[in-house]
Amino acid sequence: MNKSKSSSFSQPTFSTASNEKRFKPAFKQERQFDDRADRRERHDKFAKNKPHFANKSPSRHENREFAEHSDRRSARTTRPTYRQPVLEPQITETTLGGVKVMVKSTGVSDKPREKKTGALSPRAPEKIKKNRAEEMKIFGENACLSLFTQRPETIVRVWATVEMSHKIGEMLSYLASNKKVYHIVDRDELELVSGSEHHGGICMLVKKPRTFTLSGYVDLPRKADCLLMLDGVANNPQNLGGILRTCAFYGVKGIVTSQPDMLLNANTARVAEGGLEYVHILQAHDGEAALQQLRQVGYQVVHISQEKQAQSVNSLKLQDKVVFVLANGWATKEDTQVNLSLANPLKSGLNVAVATGVLLAKWVAR
C-alpha cells in the first residue's frame, strides 16, 4: 500500500528563474503603492491645515471641531482685555425760575469715542498760544464774584452748578445780554473743567489782569504808599494767595515782582478770595535795580531778618512811603532790617504770608 501511494505522487521539480525577472514587477508595484500613500497622506495633512481662504470649503463637522478647538486654545493662551470706559457729556433739562435750563453732566458711555478728522486752520496754533498767554481760569465763589464786580468785560466763559446759578442770577443775565457763553453743569463736570475739586461751584475763563511796570508806577507822585516786593519766594499758591488776600485787606495796592505769572494762577486766585482784583502787579526785570529805583523816589526799604542785632518790630518807625522786601539779599546800610520776634526759638521764621500780615498791620497803625 505504501508503495502504491508513493508511486502516485511524483517528486516536484523546481525550475531556475532569475530573481530580477521574478521580483521586479512586484517591487515596482509596491513602490508605486507607497508613493501614492505618501502623496495621499501629505494631501490629507495639507487639507487639514489649509487656510480659511482655500477654494474647498470645510464640512460642517470640520467647522464645529475647528471652532471647539479654537475656543479651548484661546481660553488657555489669551488674556481678557478691558476697554476703558469713555466719558461722554450728557444733557438733561431742568427748570430754573420758570425757565428751562439745559444741565450738562459727564456720564460713562460704552460707545467708542469717534476720532475727529479734518484739517485745522493754518492759524489755529497761533490762536491757541495767544489765548493761553492772555487768558486764565479762576474758580471759587468769592474770587469769581469779585472779578465780576471789578472787571466783568474780561469774562470769556462761565461754568456753574445748578445750586450756584441761584446765587449768580445777575451775572448770568449780564452774560446773556452781552452774548457771552455760560454752562450749567454738575459738580463732576465742573471738576474736570477747573482741574480742582475745590471749585466752589463756579469756574470762569477770563482775560488776565493787566500788569504794570514799576517805572510807570513810581512816575506818579504819592504822599503815602506801601508796596510789597516778592522775589525768590517759593511758588506756593497757598502762600501767594494769602499774601494777595492780606494786601487787599490792608489796602496795599501794589506787589513788585519779576515773576508775575506765579501770581496769575487759578489756585492762587482762589486762595486770595478776590484779592487779585484789588492789587496791582508791578513787573520789574531786576530786583536790585527795582529797590534802587524806589530808594531814589523816597521809599523806605524794610527787610526781614532773624539776626538778634536787627531792630525789633515793636520799635520800628515807618515812613509814609515804604516797601517791605520778602526776599533774600539786596540790603544796604541805608535800609532797615527788622526782627519780628527776638524770642523765637525756631531755626526758621514765620511763613511769608503771616509775616506779611504782621508788617502790614504795623504800617496801618503807624
mmCIF file of C-alpha atoms in Angstrom:
data_model
loop_
_atom_site.group_PDB
_atom_site.id
_atom_site.type_symbol
_atom_site.label_atom_id
_atom_site.label_comp_id
_atom_site.label_asym_id
_atom_site.label_seq_id
_atom_site.Cartn_x
_atom_site.Cartn_y
_atom_site.Cartn_z
ATOM 1 C CA MET A 1 0.000 0.000 0.000
ATOM 2 C CA ASN A 2 2.746 2.325 0.781
ATOM 3 C CA LYS A 3 4.392 1.587 -2.470
ATOM 4 C CA SER A 4 1.247 2.364 -4.467
ATOM 5 C CA LYS A 5 0.753 5.541 -2.584
ATOM 6 C CA SER A 6 4.272 6.713 -3.124
ATOM 7 C CA SER A 7 4.155 5.848 -6.771
ATOM 8 C CA SER A 8 1.072 8.004 -7.341
ATOM 9 C CA PHE A 9 2.954 11.150 -6.342
ATOM 10 C CA SER A 10 5.853 12.414 -8.343
ATOM 11 C CA GLN A 11 8.635 14.457 -6.831
ATOM 12 C CA PRO A 12 8.254 18.144 -7.708
ATOM 13 C CA THR A 13 10.893 19.807 -9.769
ATOM 14 C CA PHE A 14 11.848 23.471 -9.420
ATOM 15 C CA SER A 15 12.897 25.488 -12.415
ATOM 16 C CA THR A 16 15.581 28.039 -12.052
ATOM 17 C CA ALA A 17 14.452 31.607 -12.565
ATOM 18 C CA SER A 18 16.139 34.905 -12.471
ATOM 19 C CA ASN A 19 15.468 36.962 -9.335
ATOM 20 C CA GLU A 20 15.365 40.093 -11.387
ATOM 21 C CA LYS A 21 12.555 38.849 -13.606
ATOM 22 C CA ARG A 22 10.623 37.335 -10.699
ATOM 23 C CA PHE A 23 10.597 40.158 -8.164
ATOM 24 C CA LYS A 24 10.915 43.284 -10.319
ATOM 25 C CA PRO A 25 7.235 43.724 -11.131
ATOM 26 C CA ALA A 26 6.191 43.106 -7.534
ATOM 27 C CA PHE A 27 8.864 45.510 -6.214
ATOM 28 C CA LYS A 28 7.800 48.176 -8.716
ATOM 29 C CA GLN A 29 4.126 47.774 -7.839
ATOM 30 C CA GLU A 30 4.834 48.021 -4.067
ATOM 31 C CA ARG A 31 6.937 51.154 -4.641
ATOM 32 C CA GLN A 32 4.185 52.794 -6.613
ATOM 33 C CA PHE A 33 1.677 51.961 -3.870
ATOM 34 C CA ASP A 34 3.923 53.540 -1.237
ATOM 35 C CA ASP A 35 4.280 56.726 -3.317
ATOM 36 C CA ARG A 36 0.536 57.046 -3.642
ATOM 37 C CA ALA A 37 0.102 56.537 0.086
ATOM 38 C CA ASP A 38 2.669 59.212 0.845
ATOM 39 C CA ARG A 39 1.042 61.647 -1.521
ATOM 40 C CA ARG A 40 -2.375 60.925 -0.048
ATOM 41 C CA GLU A 41 -1.044 61.440 3.468
ATOM 42 C CA ARG A 42 0.563 64.727 2.525
ATOM 43 C CA HIS A 43 -2.612 65.809 0.780
ATOM 44 C CA ASP A 44 -4.759 64.994 3.805
ATOM 45 C CA LYS A 45 -2.350 66.844 6.084
ATOM 46 C CA PHE A 46 -2.394 69.907 3.854
ATOM 47 C CA ALA A 47 -6.214 69.791 3.593
ATOM 48 C CA LYS A 48 -6.472 69.665 7.361
ATOM 49 C CA ASN A 49 -4.196 72.675 7.902
ATOM 50 C CA LYS A 50 -5.154 74.661 4.839
ATOM 51 C CA PRO A 51 -6.028 78.377 5.347
ATOM 52 C CA HIS A 52 -9.606 79.634 5.616
ATOM 53 C CA PHE A 53 -9.485 81.231 2.181
ATOM 54 C CA ALA A 54 -8.826 77.962 0.344
ATOM 55 C CA ASN A 55 -11.140 77.086 -2.532
ATOM 56 C CA LYS A 56 -12.528 73.963 -0.926
ATOM 57 C CA SER A 57 -14.775 74.803 1.994
ATOM 58 C CA PRO A 58 -14.651 72.502 5.033
ATOM 59 C CA SER A 59 -17.625 70.435 6.045
ATOM 60 C CA ARG A 60 -19.975 71.326 8.871
ATOM 61 C CA HIS A 61 -18.422 68.699 11.103
ATOM 62 C CA GLU A 62 -14.925 70.051 10.464
ATOM 63 C CA ASN A 63 -16.102 73.602 11.194
ATOM 64 C CA ARG A 64 -17.574 72.562 14.531
ATOM 65 C CA GLU A 65 -14.441 70.684 15.575
ATOM 66 C CA PHE A 66 -12.227 73.595 14.496
ATOM 67 C CA ALA A 67 -14.377 76.094 16.427
ATOM 68 C CA GLU A 68 -14.271 73.993 19.600
ATOM 69 C CA HIS A 69 -10.512 73.573 19.277
ATOM 70 C CA SER A 70 -10.037 77.330 18.743
ATOM 71 C CA ASP A 71 -12.176 78.160 21.785
ATOM 72 C CA ARG A 72 -10.185 75.817 24.017
ATOM 73 C CA ARG A 73 -6.899 77.186 22.697
ATOM 74 C CA SER A 74 -7.905 80.845 23.089
ATOM 75 C CA ALA A 75 -9.136 80.166 26.613
ATOM 76 C CA ARG A 76 -5.701 78.833 27.524
ATOM 77 C CA THR A 77 -3.499 81.371 25.775
ATOM 78 C CA THR A 78 -5.373 84.686 25.558
ATOM 79 C CA ARG A 79 -5.964 87.116 28.381
ATOM 80 C CA PRO A 80 -9.143 89.130 28.851
ATOM 81 C CA THR A 81 -8.948 92.682 27.588
ATOM 82 C CA TYR A 82 -10.697 95.545 29.318
ATOM 83 C CA ARG A 83 -11.702 98.660 27.476
ATOM 84 C CA GLN A 84 -11.546 101.849 29.463
ATOM 85 C CA PRO A 85 -14.969 103.499 29.720
ATOM 86 C CA VAL A 86 -15.407 106.661 27.716
ATOM 87 C CA LEU A 87 -16.658 109.814 29.448
ATOM 88 C CA GLU A 88 -19.392 111.309 27.351
ATOM 89 C CA PRO A 89 -21.270 114.571 28.051
ATOM 90 C CA GLN A 90 -24.930 114.136 28.885
ATOM 91 C CA ILE A 91 -27.518 116.892 28.774
ATOM 92 C CA THR A 92 -30.637 116.963 30.901
ATOM 93 C CA GLU A 93 -33.377 119.545 31.126
ATOM 94 C CA THR A 94 -34.482 121.260 34.325
ATOM 95 C CA THR A 95 -36.480 124.320 35.334
ATOM 96 C CA LEU A 96 -34.782 127.294 36.950
ATOM 97 C CA GLY A 97 -37.057 130.175 37.966
ATOM 98 C CA GLY A 98 -39.683 129.182 35.455
ATOM 99 C CA VAL A 99 -37.118 128.983 32.653
ATOM 100 C CA LYS A 100 -35.959 125.743 31.058
ATOM 101 C CA VAL A 101 -32.232 125.206 31.581
ATOM 102 C CA MET A 102 -30.062 122.548 29.970
ATOM 103 C CA VAL A 103 -27.713 120.944 32.524
ATOM 104 C CA LYS A 104 -24.561 119.357 31.143
ATOM 105 C CA SER A 105 -23.009 116.435 33.035
ATOM 106 C CA THR A 106 -20.414 113.752 32.427
ATOM 107 C CA GLY A 107 -21.520 110.128 32.089
ATOM 108 C CA VAL A 108 -19.923 106.824 31.158
ATOM 109 C CA SER A 109 -20.610 105.541 27.681
ATOM 110 C CA ASP A 110 -19.721 102.188 26.131
ATOM 111 C CA LYS A 111 -19.558 103.696 22.689
ATOM 112 C CA PRO A 112 -16.038 104.085 21.307
ATOM 113 C CA ARG A 113 -15.009 107.687 21.034
ATOM 114 C CA GLU A 114 -15.006 108.865 17.471
ATOM 115 C CA LYS A 115 -11.801 110.423 16.320
ATOM 116 C CA LYS A 116 -12.244 113.897 14.936
ATOM 117 C CA THR A 117 -10.954 114.308 11.459
ATOM 118 C CA GLY A 118 -10.430 117.294 9.249
ATOM 119 C CA ALA A 119 -7.772 119.851 8.640
ATOM 120 C CA LEU A 120 -7.080 122.530 11.218
ATOM 121 C CA SER A 121 -6.919 126.161 10.368
ATOM 122 C CA PRO A 122 -3.381 127.260 9.493
ATOM 123 C CA ARG A 123 -3.617 129.898 12.222
ATOM 124 C CA ALA A 124 -5.018 127.569 14.877
ATOM 125 C CA PRO A 125 -1.688 127.041 16.716
ATOM 126 C CA GLU A 126 -1.098 130.787 16.855
ATOM 127 C CA LYS A 127 -4.586 131.379 18.246
ATOM 128 C CA ILE A 128 -4.091 128.716 20.894
ATOM 129 C CA LYS A 129 -0.776 130.214 22.005
ATOM 130 C CA LYS A 130 -2.270 133.689 22.088
ATOM 131 C CA ASN A 131 -5.281 132.590 24.126
ATOM 132 C CA ARG A 132 -3.118 130.719 26.620
ATOM 133 C CA ALA A 133 -0.934 133.774 27.047
ATOM 134 C CA GLU A 134 -3.870 136.155 27.516
ATOM 135 C CA GLU A 135 -6.419 134.001 29.363
ATOM 136 C CA MET A 136 -6.594 132.143 32.662
ATOM 137 C CA LYS A 137 -9.144 130.231 34.716
ATOM 138 C CA ILE A 138 -10.492 131.420 38.030
ATOM 139 C CA PHE A 139 -12.685 129.349 40.331
ATOM 140 C CA GLY A 140 -14.078 129.787 43.796
ATOM 141 C CA GLU A 141 -17.177 131.786 44.745
ATOM 142 C CA ASN A 142 -15.511 134.856 46.260
ATOM 143 C CA ALA A 143 -12.821 135.053 43.587
ATOM 144 C CA CYS A 144 -15.371 134.890 40.758
ATOM 145 C CA LEU A 145 -17.813 137.333 42.351
ATOM 146 C CA SER A 146 -15.032 139.853 42.966
ATOM 147 C CA LEU A 147 -13.924 139.571 39.349
ATOM 148 C CA PHE A 148 -17.493 140.138 38.133
ATOM 149 C CA THR A 149 -17.688 143.236 40.301
ATOM 150 C CA GLN A 150 -14.371 144.729 39.170
ATOM 151 C CA ARG A 151 -13.967 143.719 35.508
ATOM 152 C CA PRO A 152 -16.951 141.821 34.061
ATOM 153 C CA GLU A 153 -15.929 142.686 30.497
ATOM 154 C CA THR A 154 -12.949 140.302 30.766
ATOM 155 C CA ILE A 155 -15.164 137.224 31.216
ATOM 156 C CA VAL A 156 -14.955 134.830 28.270
ATOM 157 C CA ARG A 157 -16.928 131.812 29.514
ATOM 158 C CA VAL A 158 -18.553 130.630 32.750
ATOM 159 C CA TRP A 159 -19.344 127.184 34.176
ATOM 160 C CA ALA A 160 -21.600 126.907 37.235
ATOM 161 C CA THR A 161 -23.621 124.278 39.072
ATOM 162 C CA VAL A 162 -27.395 124.463 39.460
ATOM 163 C CA GLU A 163 -27.019 125.447 43.119
ATOM 164 C CA MET A 164 -24.598 128.260 42.287
ATOM 165 C CA SER A 165 -26.790 129.508 39.435
ATOM 166 C CA HIS A 166 -29.387 130.605 42.009
ATOM 167 C CA LYS A 167 -26.786 132.953 43.549
ATOM 168 C CA ILE A 168 -25.380 134.459 40.366
ATOM 169 C CA GLY A 169 -28.578 135.439 38.570
ATOM 170 C CA GLU A 170 -27.247 138.942 37.919
ATOM 171 C CA MET A 171 -24.081 137.523 36.382
ATOM 172 C CA LEU A 172 -25.998 135.149 34.122
ATOM 173 C CA SER A 173 -28.247 137.986 32.963
ATOM 174 C CA TYR A 174 -25.190 140.067 32.123
ATOM 175 C CA LEU A 175 -23.638 137.205 30.187
ATOM 176 C CA ALA A 176 -26.817 136.540 28.256
ATOM 177 C CA SER A 177 -27.333 140.207 27.363
ATOM 178 C CA ASN A 178 -23.699 140.503 26.195
ATOM 179 C CA LYS A 179 -23.821 137.226 24.239
ATOM 180 C CA LYS A 180 -21.225 135.507 26.407
ATOM 181 C CA VAL A 181 -21.315 131.743 26.870
ATOM 182 C CA TYR A 182 -22.192 130.078 30.169
ATOM 183 C CA HIS A 183 -22.841 126.421 31.037
ATOM 184 C CA ILE A 184 -24.895 124.896 33.843
ATOM 185 C CA VAL A 185 -23.100 121.656 34.754
ATOM 186 C CA ASP A 186 -22.881 119.151 37.592
ATOM 187 C CA ARG A 187 -20.039 119.051 40.116
ATOM 188 C CA ASP A 188 -18.165 116.251 38.356
ATOM 189 C CA GLU A 189 -18.142 118.123 35.069
ATOM 190 C CA LEU A 190 -17.048 121.307 36.836
ATOM 191 C CA GLU A 191 -14.194 119.421 38.483
ATOM 192 C CA LEU A 192 -12.962 118.339 35.058
ATOM 193 C CA VAL A 193 -13.208 121.879 33.714
ATOM 194 C CA SER A 194 -11.494 123.612 36.630
ATOM 195 C CA GLY A 195 -8.965 120.867 37.337
ATOM 196 C CA SER A 196 -9.678 121.060 41.058
ATOM 197 C CA GLU A 197 -12.215 119.637 43.480
ATOM 198 C CA HIS A 198 -12.212 122.959 45.369
ATOM 199 C CA HIS A 199 -14.000 124.832 42.587
ATOM 200 C CA GLY A 200 -16.754 126.185 44.868
ATOM 201 C CA GLY A 201 -19.467 125.600 42.270
ATOM 202 C CA ILE A 202 -18.209 128.060 39.664
ATOM 203 C CA CYS A 203 -15.333 128.466 37.221
ATOM 204 C CA MET A 204 -14.517 131.260 34.774
ATOM 205 C CA LEU A 205 -12.329 131.644 31.750
ATOM 206 C CA VAL A 206 -11.209 135.281 31.794
ATOM 207 C CA LYS A 207 -8.620 137.610 30.397
ATOM 208 C CA LYS A 208 -5.617 138.015 32.664
ATOM 209 C CA PRO A 209 -5.426 141.238 34.660
ATOM 210 C CA ARG A 210 -3.152 143.869 33.266
ATOM 211 C CA THR A 211 0.339 144.099 34.700
ATOM 212 C CA PHE A 212 2.097 147.446 35.115
ATOM 213 C CA THR A 213 5.738 148.414 35.050
ATOM 214 C CA LEU A 214 7.404 149.721 38.161
ATOM 215 C CA SER A 215 8.805 152.673 36.244
ATOM 216 C CA GLY A 216 5.361 153.829 35.211
ATOM 217 C CA TYR A 217 4.024 153.353 38.731
ATOM 218 C CA VAL A 218 6.658 155.474 40.514
ATOM 219 C CA ASP A 219 6.306 158.288 37.997
ATOM 220 C CA LEU A 220 3.012 159.249 39.620
ATOM 221 C CA PRO A 221 3.619 161.297 42.802
ATOM 222 C CA ARG A 222 2.214 159.821 46.029
ATOM 223 C CA LYS A 223 2.319 161.183 49.558
ATOM 224 C CA ALA A 224 1.746 157.835 51.260
ATOM 225 C CA ASP A 225 2.162 154.402 49.790
ATOM 226 C CA CYS A 226 3.039 150.864 50.788
ATOM 227 C CA LEU A 227 4.458 148.243 48.447
ATOM 228 C CA LEU A 228 5.451 144.622 48.842
ATOM 229 C CA MET A 229 8.346 143.061 46.980
ATOM 230 C CA LEU A 230 8.360 139.336 46.186
ATOM 231 C CA ASP A 231 11.438 137.835 44.630
ATOM 232 C CA GLY A 232 12.904 134.409 45.214
ATOM 233 C CA VAL A 233 9.774 133.310 47.102
ATOM 234 C CA ALA A 234 8.699 129.708 46.541
ATOM 235 C CA ASN A 235 5.877 129.310 44.041
ATOM 236 C CA ASN A 236 3.324 128.091 46.569
ATOM 237 C CA PRO A 237 -0.312 129.003 45.749
ATOM 238 C CA GLN A 238 -1.269 128.870 49.429
ATOM 239 C CA ASN A 239 1.374 131.407 50.451
ATOM 240 C CA LEU A 240 0.959 133.645 47.402
ATOM 241 C CA GLY A 241 -2.803 133.615 47.689
ATOM 242 C CA GLY A 242 -2.537 134.505 51.381
ATOM 243 C CA ILE A 243 -0.225 137.430 50.551
ATOM 244 C CA LEU A 244 -2.655 138.789 47.955
ATOM 245 C CA ARG A 245 -5.562 138.477 50.368
ATOM 246 C CA THR A 246 -3.623 140.220 53.161
ATOM 247 C CA CYS A 247 -2.554 143.056 50.869
ATOM 248 C CA ALA A 248 -6.134 143.633 49.726
ATOM 249 C CA PHE A 249 -7.332 143.504 53.345
ATOM 250 C CA TYR A 250 -4.912 146.285 54.436
ATOM 251 C CA GLY A 251 -5.344 148.374 51.306
ATOM 252 C CA VAL A 252 -1.921 147.739 49.743
ATOM 253 C CA LYS A 253 -2.199 148.465 46.044
ATOM 254 C CA GLY A 254 0.984 147.043 44.549
ATOM 255 C CA ILE A 255 3.267 143.990 44.605
ATOM 256 C CA VAL A 256 6.661 144.257 42.917
ATOM 257 C CA THR A 257 7.929 141.050 41.321
ATOM 258 C CA SER A 258 9.988 139.829 38.404
ATOM 259 C CA GLN A 259 7.725 136.757 38.067
ATOM 260 C CA PRO A 260 4.150 137.967 37.552
ATOM 261 C CA ASP A 261 2.948 134.624 36.220
ATOM 262 C CA MET A 262 3.270 132.963 39.622
ATOM 263 C CA LEU A 263 0.561 135.330 40.935
ATOM 264 C CA LEU A 264 -1.688 134.830 37.880
ATOM 265 C CA ASN A 265 -2.608 131.306 38.862
ATOM 266 C CA ALA A 266 -6.073 129.773 39.343
ATOM 267 C CA ASN A 267 -5.231 128.183 42.710
ATOM 268 C CA THR A 268 -3.549 131.377 43.907
ATOM 269 C CA ALA A 269 -6.606 133.405 42.921
ATOM 270 C CA ARG A 270 -8.905 131.002 44.779
ATOM 271 C CA VAL A 271 -6.894 131.279 47.999
ATOM 272 C CA ALA A 272 -6.773 135.071 47.594
ATOM 273 C CA GLU A 273 -10.605 135.130 47.831
ATOM 274 C CA GLY A 274 -10.828 138.015 45.352
ATOM 275 C CA GLY A 275 -7.670 139.839 46.476
ATOM 276 C CA LEU A 276 -6.172 139.542 42.989
ATOM 277 C CA GLU A 277 -8.721 142.090 41.719
ATOM 278 C CA TYR A 278 -7.614 144.805 44.161
ATOM 279 C CA VAL A 279 -3.824 144.552 43.976
ATOM 280 C CA HIS A 280 -1.716 145.728 41.021
ATOM 281 C CA ILE A 281 1.171 143.571 39.834
ATOM 282 C CA LEU A 282 4.234 145.749 39.191
ATOM 283 C CA GLN A 283 6.745 143.989 36.995
ATOM 284 C CA ALA A 284 10.470 144.605 37.484
ATOM 285 C CA HIS A 285 13.127 142.819 35.478
ATOM 286 C CA ASP A 286 15.774 143.085 38.189
ATOM 287 C CA GLY A 287 15.066 143.129 41.907
ATOM 288 C CA GLU A 288 18.187 145.034 42.994
ATOM 289 C CA ALA A 289 17.653 147.705 40.345
ATOM 290 C CA ALA A 290 13.994 147.997 41.373
ATOM 291 C CA LEU A 291 14.966 148.652 45.007
ATOM 292 C CA GLN A 292 17.449 151.308 43.940
ATOM 293 C CA GLN A 293 14.730 152.985 41.913
ATOM 294 C CA LEU A 294 12.389 153.000 44.913
ATOM 295 C CA ARG A 295 15.077 154.467 47.167
ATOM 296 C CA GLN A 296 15.570 157.324 44.749
ATOM 297 C CA VAL A 297 11.895 158.314 44.895
ATOM 298 C CA GLY A 298 11.797 158.308 48.705
ATOM 299 C CA TYR A 299 10.642 154.823 49.707
ATOM 300 C CA GLN A 300 11.855 153.333 52.966
ATOM 301 C CA VAL A 301 13.141 149.803 52.307
ATOM 302 C CA VAL A 302 12.476 147.312 55.120
ATOM 303 C CA HIS A 303 13.962 143.793 55.136
ATOM 304 C CA ILE A 304 13.003 140.909 57.427
ATOM 305 C CA SER A 305 15.908 139.480 59.400
ATOM 306 C CA GLN A 306 16.373 136.761 62.004
ATOM 307 C CA GLU A 307 19.521 138.312 63.442
ATOM 308 C CA LYS A 308 19.386 139.279 67.088
ATOM 309 C CA GLN A 309 21.126 142.575 66.256
ATOM 310 C CA ALA A 310 18.234 143.579 63.983
ATOM 311 C CA GLN A 311 15.716 146.158 65.132
ATOM 312 C CA SER A 312 12.653 144.867 66.931
ATOM 313 C CA VAL A 313 9.342 145.241 65.136
ATOM 314 C CA ASN A 314 7.896 146.939 68.216
ATOM 315 C CA SER A 315 10.424 149.796 67.983
ATOM 316 C CA LEU A 316 10.162 150.109 64.200
ATOM 317 C CA LYS A 317 9.232 153.550 62.917
ATOM 318 C CA LEU A 318 7.809 153.570 59.426
ATOM 319 C CA GLN A 319 7.670 156.439 56.980
ATOM 320 C CA ASP A 320 4.694 157.303 54.804
ATOM 321 C CA LYS A 321 6.233 155.569 51.781
ATOM 322 C CA VAL A 322 7.633 152.137 52.477
ATOM 323 C CA VAL A 323 8.377 148.893 50.644
ATOM 324 C CA PHE A 324 8.599 145.603 52.550
ATOM 325 C CA VAL A 325 11.025 143.150 50.960
ATOM 326 C CA LEU A 326 10.211 139.446 51.232
ATOM 327 C CA ALA A 327 13.401 138.271 49.549
ATOM 328 C CA ASN A 328 16.955 137.382 50.420
ATOM 329 C CA GLY A 329 19.790 139.848 49.880
ATOM 330 C CA TRP A 330 19.982 143.338 48.315
ATOM 331 C CA ALA A 331 20.074 145.028 51.719
ATOM 332 C CA THR A 332 22.231 148.157 52.032
ATOM 333 C CA LYS A 333 23.344 150.231 55.010
ATOM 334 C CA GLU A 334 20.600 152.769 54.447
ATOM 335 C CA ASP A 335 17.895 150.070 54.546
ATOM 336 C CA THR A 336 16.074 148.947 57.694
ATOM 337 C CA GLN A 337 16.309 145.377 58.946
ATOM 338 C CA VAL A 338 13.666 144.223 61.378
ATOM 339 C CA ASN A 339 13.293 141.104 63.506
ATOM 340 C CA LEU A 340 9.675 140.092 64.053
ATOM 341 C CA SER A 341 10.418 138.166 67.262
ATOM 342 C CA LEU A 342 13.553 138.265 69.414
ATOM 343 C CA ALA A 343 12.247 135.320 71.473
ATOM 344 C CA ASN A 344 11.957 132.957 68.522
ATOM 345 C CA PRO A 345 13.378 129.510 69.484
ATOM 346 C CA LEU A 346 12.873 128.080 65.972
ATOM 347 C CA LYS A 347 15.535 127.903 63.316
ATOM 348 C CA SER A 348 13.125 129.309 60.743
ATOM 349 C CA GLY A 349 10.982 132.391 60.740
ATOM 350 C CA LEU A 350 7.307 132.905 60.050
ATOM 351 C CA ASN A 351 5.501 131.880 56.941
ATOM 352 C CA VAL A 352 5.789 134.653 54.333
ATOM 353 C CA ALA A 353 2.017 135.182 54.307
ATOM 354 C CA VAL A 354 1.944 135.532 58.117
ATOM 355 C CA ALA A 355 4.992 137.815 58.097
ATOM 356 C CA THR A 356 3.235 139.992 55.526
ATOM 357 C CA GLY A 357 0.260 140.351 57.844
ATOM 358 C CA VAL A 358 2.488 141.428 60.748
ATOM 359 C CA LEU A 359 4.314 144.066 58.698
ATOM 360 C CA LEU A 360 1.185 145.488 57.049
ATOM 361 C CA ALA A 361 -0.595 145.724 60.376
ATOM 362 C CA LYS A 362 2.397 147.709 61.671
ATOM 363 C CA TRP A 363 2.208 150.054 58.665
ATOM 364 C CA VAL A 364 -1.528 150.687 59.110
ATOM 365 C CA ALA A 365 -1.010 151.502 62.818
ATOM 366 C CA ARG A 366 1.962 153.824 62.217
#
